[in-house]
XYZ file of C-alpha atoms in Angstrom:
445
model
C 0.427 -0.023 0.080
C 1.378 3.018 -0.863
C 2.096 5.729 2.533
C 1.633 9.341 2.895
C 2.237 11.742 5.721
C -1.095 12.167 7.779
C -1.526 16.045 7.582
C -2.554 18.656 4.657
C -0.101 18.410 1.509
C -1.333 19.778 -1.999
C -1.062 18.032 -5.376
C 1.088 20.134 -7.926
C 1.744 19.205 -11.298
C 4.459 16.815 -11.488
C 6.283 18.585 -14.678
C 9.045 15.631 -14.992
C 9.901 17.115 -18.366
C 13.461 16.388 -17.576
C 12.982 12.809 -16.380
C 13.865 11.209 -19.339
C 17.079 13.047 -20.700
C 20.214 10.572 -18.902
C 22.838 12.287 -17.084
C 24.893 14.054 -19.347
C 28.595 15.479 -18.368
C 28.985 19.038 -18.414
C 31.751 20.985 -20.093
C 34.226 22.388 -18.007
C 34.434 25.901 -17.977
C 37.304 28.419 -18.083
C 37.125 29.984 -14.900
C 35.415 28.511 -11.849
C 34.118 30.479 -8.792
C 33.810 27.850 -5.417
C 31.918 29.482 -2.298
C 33.667 28.989 1.189
C 29.921 28.813 2.268
C 28.355 25.705 0.814
C 26.729 24.174 3.686
C 24.596 25.428 6.633
C 27.397 26.918 9.734
C 30.310 28.526 9.539
C 32.019 28.912 6.191
C 35.026 27.652 5.465
C 38.505 29.251 5.823
C 40.655 29.315 2.395
C 43.458 27.331 2.800
C 45.307 28.878 -0.707
C 46.403 31.820 -1.968
C 46.864 33.938 -5.707
C 49.165 32.300 -7.884
C 48.797 29.047 -6.125
C 48.197 25.580 -8.244
C 45.443 23.347 -7.528
C 44.609 19.684 -8.325
C 40.738 18.414 -8.800
C 39.681 17.275 -5.044
C 42.454 19.112 -3.541
C 40.987 21.296 -0.189
C 41.017 24.562 -0.568
C 38.688 25.262 2.109
C 38.887 23.776 5.606
C 36.760 23.689 8.094
C 35.634 26.511 10.692
C 33.506 25.243 13.226
C 31.385 22.287 14.491
C 29.094 22.365 11.699
C 31.469 23.668 8.893
C 32.627 21.591 6.333
C 35.708 21.396 3.775
C 35.427 22.427 0.558
C 37.246 20.800 -2.119
C 38.554 22.338 -5.748
C 36.547 20.830 -8.202
C 39.292 21.598 -11.309
C 43.037 22.033 -12.164
C 44.297 24.925 -12.170
C 45.543 28.142 -10.817
C 44.197 30.100 -8.156
C 43.171 33.327 -9.857
C 41.804 35.177 -7.070
C 40.745 34.787 -2.972
C 37.655 37.706 -2.634
C 34.614 37.793 -2.011
C 32.075 37.512 -5.662
C 28.244 37.966 -5.305
C 26.324 34.712 -4.755
C 22.538 34.053 -6.494
C 21.342 36.693 -4.251
C 24.072 39.288 -5.058
C 25.296 39.013 -1.213
C 29.173 39.195 -1.054
C 30.724 35.751 -0.117
C 34.358 34.353 -0.061
C 35.212 32.342 -3.484
C 38.329 30.773 -4.604
C 38.671 31.355 -7.636
C 40.600 28.891 -10.073
C 41.209 29.474 -14.068
C 40.822 26.156 -15.333
C 43.864 24.048 -16.682
C 43.288 21.002 -18.238
C 41.951 18.742 -15.651
C 44.380 16.734 -12.831
C 42.416 14.660 -10.055
C 44.343 13.870 -7.139
C 46.148 10.495 -6.870
C 44.345 9.050 -4.014
C 40.717 9.103 -5.790
C 40.087 6.155 -7.536
C 38.458 7.923 -10.765
C 37.433 3.943 -12.235
C 34.036 2.752 -12.586
C 34.071 -0.897 -10.660
C 31.677 -0.327 -7.254
C 33.113 -1.056 -4.709
C 30.522 -2.805 -2.223
C 32.894 -4.201 0.839
C 32.346 -2.007 3.315
C 35.501 -2.275 5.259
C 35.938 1.231 7.106
C 34.782 1.377 10.984
C 31.700 3.648 11.838
C 34.339 6.143 13.290
C 36.763 5.745 10.407
C 33.077 6.467 8.350
C 32.417 9.613 9.760
C 36.128 11.028 9.022
C 36.083 10.180 6.046
C 32.800 11.864 5.270
C 33.467 14.863 7.380
C 37.678 15.114 5.091
C 35.421 14.901 2.201
C 33.403 17.460 2.966
C 29.639 15.480 1.902
C 26.274 17.580 3.186
C 22.850 17.270 2.636
C 21.942 17.298 -0.654
C 18.356 17.985 -0.027
C 18.171 21.154 0.423
C 19.349 22.344 4.149
C 23.600 21.668 3.333
C 24.113 20.622 6.505
C 26.549 18.767 7.470
C 26.926 15.075 7.246
C 29.540 13.763 9.304
C 27.179 16.350 12.100
C 24.381 14.311 10.855
C 25.263 11.082 11.753
C 27.082 11.488 15.204
C 23.945 12.370 17.299
C 24.268 13.975 20.717
C 24.939 12.090 24.245
C 21.224 11.320 25.362
C 20.226 10.459 21.783
C 20.089 7.412 19.237
C 18.620 6.672 16.169
C 16.776 3.256 15.628
C 17.039 4.111 11.388
C 17.666 5.778 8.829
C 15.459 7.164 5.858
C 16.685 7.920 2.543
C 14.720 10.627 0.918
C 13.941 9.342 -2.844
C 10.804 11.626 -2.710
C 11.750 14.285 -5.373
C 8.179 16.078 -4.706
C 9.148 19.507 -6.069
C 7.776 19.639 -9.653
C 10.819 19.526 -12.274
C 13.377 18.457 -10.119
C 14.459 15.254 -11.432
C 18.059 14.730 -10.876
C 17.224 12.549 -7.612
C 15.622 10.242 -10.022
C 17.688 10.011 -12.651
C 20.697 8.970 -9.240
C 18.244 6.580 -8.530
C 17.872 5.186 -12.572
C 21.416 5.224 -13.299
C 23.516 4.573 -10.190
C 20.726 2.855 -8.043
C 23.753 0.477 -6.085
C 26.017 2.850 -5.411
C 22.932 4.700 -3.398
C 22.015 1.457 -2.131
C 25.438 1.232 -0.771
C 25.943 4.660 0.372
C 22.738 4.126 2.509
C 24.457 0.269 3.997
C 28.195 3.093 4.993
C 26.246 4.773 6.826
C 23.807 2.746 8.156
C 27.376 1.083 9.696
C 28.601 4.970 11.046
C 25.141 5.519 13.155
C 24.808 1.525 13.772
C 20.931 0.931 12.907
C 19.713 -2.299 10.866
C 17.093 -0.872 9.597
C 16.745 1.588 6.596
C 13.813 2.495 4.504
C 13.980 4.632 1.050
C 11.250 6.345 0.328
C 9.722 6.824 -2.908
C 7.143 8.409 -4.681
C 5.174 6.003 -6.849
C 5.222 8.628 -10.082
C 9.074 7.273 -10.010
C 7.666 3.342 -10.733
C 10.808 2.289 -12.689
C 13.132 3.688 -9.507
C 10.238 1.528 -7.225
C 10.968 -1.205 -9.835
C 15.459 -0.976 -9.788
C 15.302 -0.317 -6.396
C 13.324 -3.234 -4.861
C 14.926 -5.382 -7.243
C 18.833 -5.233 -5.839
C 17.222 -4.956 -2.081
C 15.503 -8.601 -2.797
C 19.156 -10.087 -3.709
C 20.625 -7.996 -1.365
C 21.057 -4.729 1.254
C 19.380 -6.700 3.868
C 17.528 -4.481 6.172
C 16.707 -1.828 3.222
C 13.265 -1.163 2.564
C 11.816 0.395 -0.016
C 8.740 2.117 0.574
C 6.740 3.599 -2.574
C 4.547 6.711 -1.322
C 1.513 8.186 -2.633
C 2.775 11.466 -4.517
C 2.423 14.410 -2.219
C 4.067 17.806 -1.810
C 5.705 18.451 0.454
C 6.697 14.634 0.537
C 10.264 15.471 1.091
C 10.217 17.467 3.935
C 12.011 15.309 7.059
C 8.731 15.660 9.718
C 6.642 14.804 6.812
C 8.571 12.082 5.288
C 8.931 10.143 8.864
C 5.414 10.582 9.281
C 4.772 8.924 6.095
C 7.299 5.881 5.938
C 7.546 5.101 9.668
C 4.077 6.930 11.582
C 6.386 8.447 13.510
C 6.071 12.105 14.663
C 8.694 14.621 15.130
C 7.594 17.196 18.299
C 7.551 20.788 18.061
C 10.728 22.120 17.395
C 12.567 19.037 17.176
C 14.572 17.071 15.313
C 14.209 13.681 13.955
C 17.098 12.057 15.676
C 14.222 13.008 18.417
C 12.140 10.544 16.989
C 14.802 8.269 16.376
C 15.492 8.593 13.113
C 18.205 10.163 10.706
C 17.277 10.843 7.336
C 19.691 11.375 4.153
C 18.970 12.590 0.338
C 19.236 9.978 -2.669
C 22.116 12.639 -3.447
C 23.553 12.680 -0.231
C 23.841 8.644 0.080
C 25.608 8.752 -3.716
C 28.207 11.152 -1.875
C 28.864 9.151 0.549
C 29.354 6.489 -1.387
C 31.940 7.817 -3.348
C 33.285 9.577 -0.422
C 33.806 6.417 1.630
C 34.143 3.826 -0.714
C 36.079 5.859 -3.453
C 38.005 8.519 -1.723
C 36.445 10.909 -4.210
C 35.327 14.636 -1.918
C 32.473 16.287 -2.698
C 32.706 18.741 -5.662
C 30.728 17.334 -8.249
C 27.023 16.704 -8.380
C 23.456 16.344 -10.829
C 21.832 19.578 -11.866
C 18.666 19.133 -13.360
C 18.417 22.634 -16.281
C 14.584 22.374 -17.372
C 11.399 24.573 -18.244
C 8.209 24.257 -20.384
C 9.978 26.995 -22.780
C 13.146 24.885 -23.094
C 12.833 22.726 -26.393
C 15.682 20.584 -24.562
C 15.349 19.320 -20.894
C 18.052 18.259 -19.874
C 20.394 16.712 -15.808
C 23.798 17.737 -16.299
C 26.959 16.412 -13.880
C 28.246 19.283 -12.967
C 30.996 20.518 -11.137
C 30.796 22.439 -7.980
C 31.719 26.925 -8.825
C 29.757 26.660 -12.582
C 28.487 30.114 -13.463
C 24.594 29.622 -14.447
C 25.385 31.795 -17.154
C 27.931 29.501 -18.790
C 25.309 26.451 -17.934
C 22.776 28.737 -19.880
C 25.096 29.749 -22.779
C 25.517 25.600 -23.325
C 21.576 25.112 -23.218
C 21.129 27.337 -25.923
C 20.807 30.637 -23.893
C 17.419 31.734 -22.190
C 13.972 31.443 -24.040
C 12.787 34.594 -25.052
C 9.770 33.471 -22.970
C 11.423 33.430 -19.680
C 11.141 35.867 -17.200
C 12.835 33.998 -14.094
C 15.217 31.616 -13.467
C 14.940 29.761 -10.319
C 17.900 27.944 -8.315
C 15.440 24.818 -7.228
C 12.081 24.075 -7.519
C 8.931 26.284 -8.344
C 7.742 25.848 -4.412
C 11.216 26.263 -2.387
C 13.957 27.254 -4.796
C 15.138 30.780 -4.607
C 15.007 33.245 -7.824
C 18.763 34.072 -8.972
C 19.309 37.753 -9.261
C 22.953 37.809 -10.371
C 23.237 35.207 -13.390
C 26.907 35.213 -12.940
C 26.451 33.663 -9.555
C 27.986 30.091 -9.110
C 27.046 26.876 -8.271
C 27.539 25.184 -5.319
C 27.262 21.405 -3.549
C 23.128 21.807 -3.435
C 22.261 23.136 -6.163
C 19.977 20.729 -7.471
C 17.917 22.489 -10.470
C 17.911 25.563 -13.110
C 14.190 26.187 -13.654
C 13.343 28.533 -16.432
C 9.530 30.429 -15.515
C 7.270 32.193 -18.067
C 5.523 35.458 -17.096
C 2.601 33.639 -17.119
C 3.775 30.927 -14.694
C 5.105 33.496 -12.011
C 2.407 36.777 -12.052
C 1.357 36.947 -9.159
C -2.736 37.863 -9.606
C -4.022 40.631 -7.571
C -4.315 40.510 -3.931
C -8.143 39.541 -2.508
C -9.923 39.644 0.663
C -9.713 36.009 2.862
C -13.212 34.088 2.888
C -12.057 32.291 5.571
C -12.247 29.395 3.528
C -9.443 27.189 5.481
C -7.748 25.585 2.158
C -4.632 26.839 3.810
C -5.183 25.331 7.165
C -6.572 21.974 5.113
C -3.165 22.254 2.914
C -0.125 23.180 5.976
C 1.838 20.296 6.658
C 2.252 21.191 10.481
C -1.000 22.113 11.469
C -0.641 25.569 11.580
C -3.237 27.672 10.769
C -2.109 29.669 7.835
C -4.683 32.855 7.945
C -4.185 33.426 11.737
C 0.243 33.167 11.259
C -0.889 35.851 8.307
C -2.921 38.213 10.295
C -1.054 38.123 12.839
C 2.748 38.778 11.972
C 0.841 41.874 9.560
C 0.031 43.435 12.857
C 3.562 42.831 14.346
C 1.805 40.501 17.210
C 5.157 38.958 18.307
C 4.016 37.033 21.570
C 0.991 35.939 19.886
C 2.668 34.303 16.767
C 4.949 32.494 19.001
C 2.160 30.941 21.211
C 0.791 29.412 17.425
C 3.814 28.239 16.590
C 5.028 30.216 13.623
C 8.622 28.818 14.249
C 7.092 25.442 13.267
C 6.446 26.407 9.723
C 8.716 24.389 7.350
C 7.792 27.486 4.605
C 6.927 24.645 2.017
C 4.418 27.575 0.545
C 1.413 25.342 -0.185
C -0.608 27.848 1.902
C -0.122 30.352 -0.555
C -0.420 27.741 -3.299
C -4.123 26.919 -2.396
C -5.138 30.074 -1.208
C -8.024 31.221 -3.709
C -7.797 35.292 -2.386
C -3.885 34.959 -3.954
C -2.785 36.411 -0.483
C 0.393 36.359 -0.591
C 0.751 34.604 2.606
C 3.975 32.558 2.941
C 5.744 35.717 2.340
C 4.218 37.385 5.830
C 4.885 34.537 7.654
C 8.607 33.403 6.454
C 9.600 37.611 8.095
C 7.360 36.927 10.868
C 9.231 33.885 12.034
C 12.596 34.645 11.167
C 11.110 37.806 13.673
C 10.188 34.934 16.722
C 12.958 32.842 16.093
C 15.201 36.315 16.653
C 13.701 37.449 19.842
C 13.623 33.571 21.202
C 17.424 33.023 20.552
C 17.985 36.110 21.987
C 16.194 35.107 25.503
C 18.706 34.961 28.459
C 19.078 30.915 29.263
C 17.633 29.444 31.881
């Protein structure tokens, strides 16, 4: 039976236009811009300076704290600059700029196509290798994976869930990984299960990806003991950690809680593949699969893309921006970020460039709330978005905290379903940030 989460959710059109487009290797540009802030937490400290020679896979940024991650060069060549450079929102972020010269890899990386199945490292060695290789969550938040695999004292996981839902419309990079590299994804899951000391793993896949479900079931029926493939009914935002845990296990993550509070660790399909490459091939995370798609495009693509590739170069290779396109989004249409600076470069978690037309992006004129309750029915966190919106506009912070605005996962279901076209999420997101700032500023008891 297909499972799903218990509260809310919406059903946007799939629009998986690039689902049948095999992964292509993207050509190397002449210059790469590698950000030192590609993860949640403290930016990495640059280890190189202008004029240095670097190899593909060489560490060029060192983790600067407990929640931080190493950064590796995605190309070989000469460091042209170590300086702030604008990210996709136009904000200055420290980058290492490399002029590309050939493609000379670190000798320690296993570049053979052979699949390495035997897991020889101990749990502690696995976590260290993952940290050394700069692996982060590739489902959106970019949380350092080695931290997630090291639960704090008093917390213990009893299972691992691999997120293969890919519930956002248009995105197909995870699907292509599951169909083209299914075994590596499963080995990555087994590696993380060993690191966590758990014997049970799940891979949740929405039922609009039947080929991925078939392949994973075929493999787990003969090997990979302990991993269960769980078909999920298509519903957004099933890829959210709390929703996925609910759908797969029936457990509820408490308010203000984390998955580990429910005894679960969740990792993305792309992360599982990156873990395989790090632990079995000693390959740092410096490239990933990225979808380039849109209804206005003549062709759809899934690229194996090196980190630090400028967006404008990607769009140039696919034939430029179509005349009908008025917005470029990094990520999906529900939770992605509009790209205001096409000179910005890809980072580890860049999953998609989505080109949207005027008809797809133009906001309708806002009307009056008609108290229909659709936003309440759609909210996967059981909140009352219409009320949070009213409190946010009135600046009533105490009441917003009482109504648990901090539990909002910013999925956009409320805005998607509102017949009055009220920008509910815009106001709720800003109010949530204010409330969280107030809560963090209080003296600790």
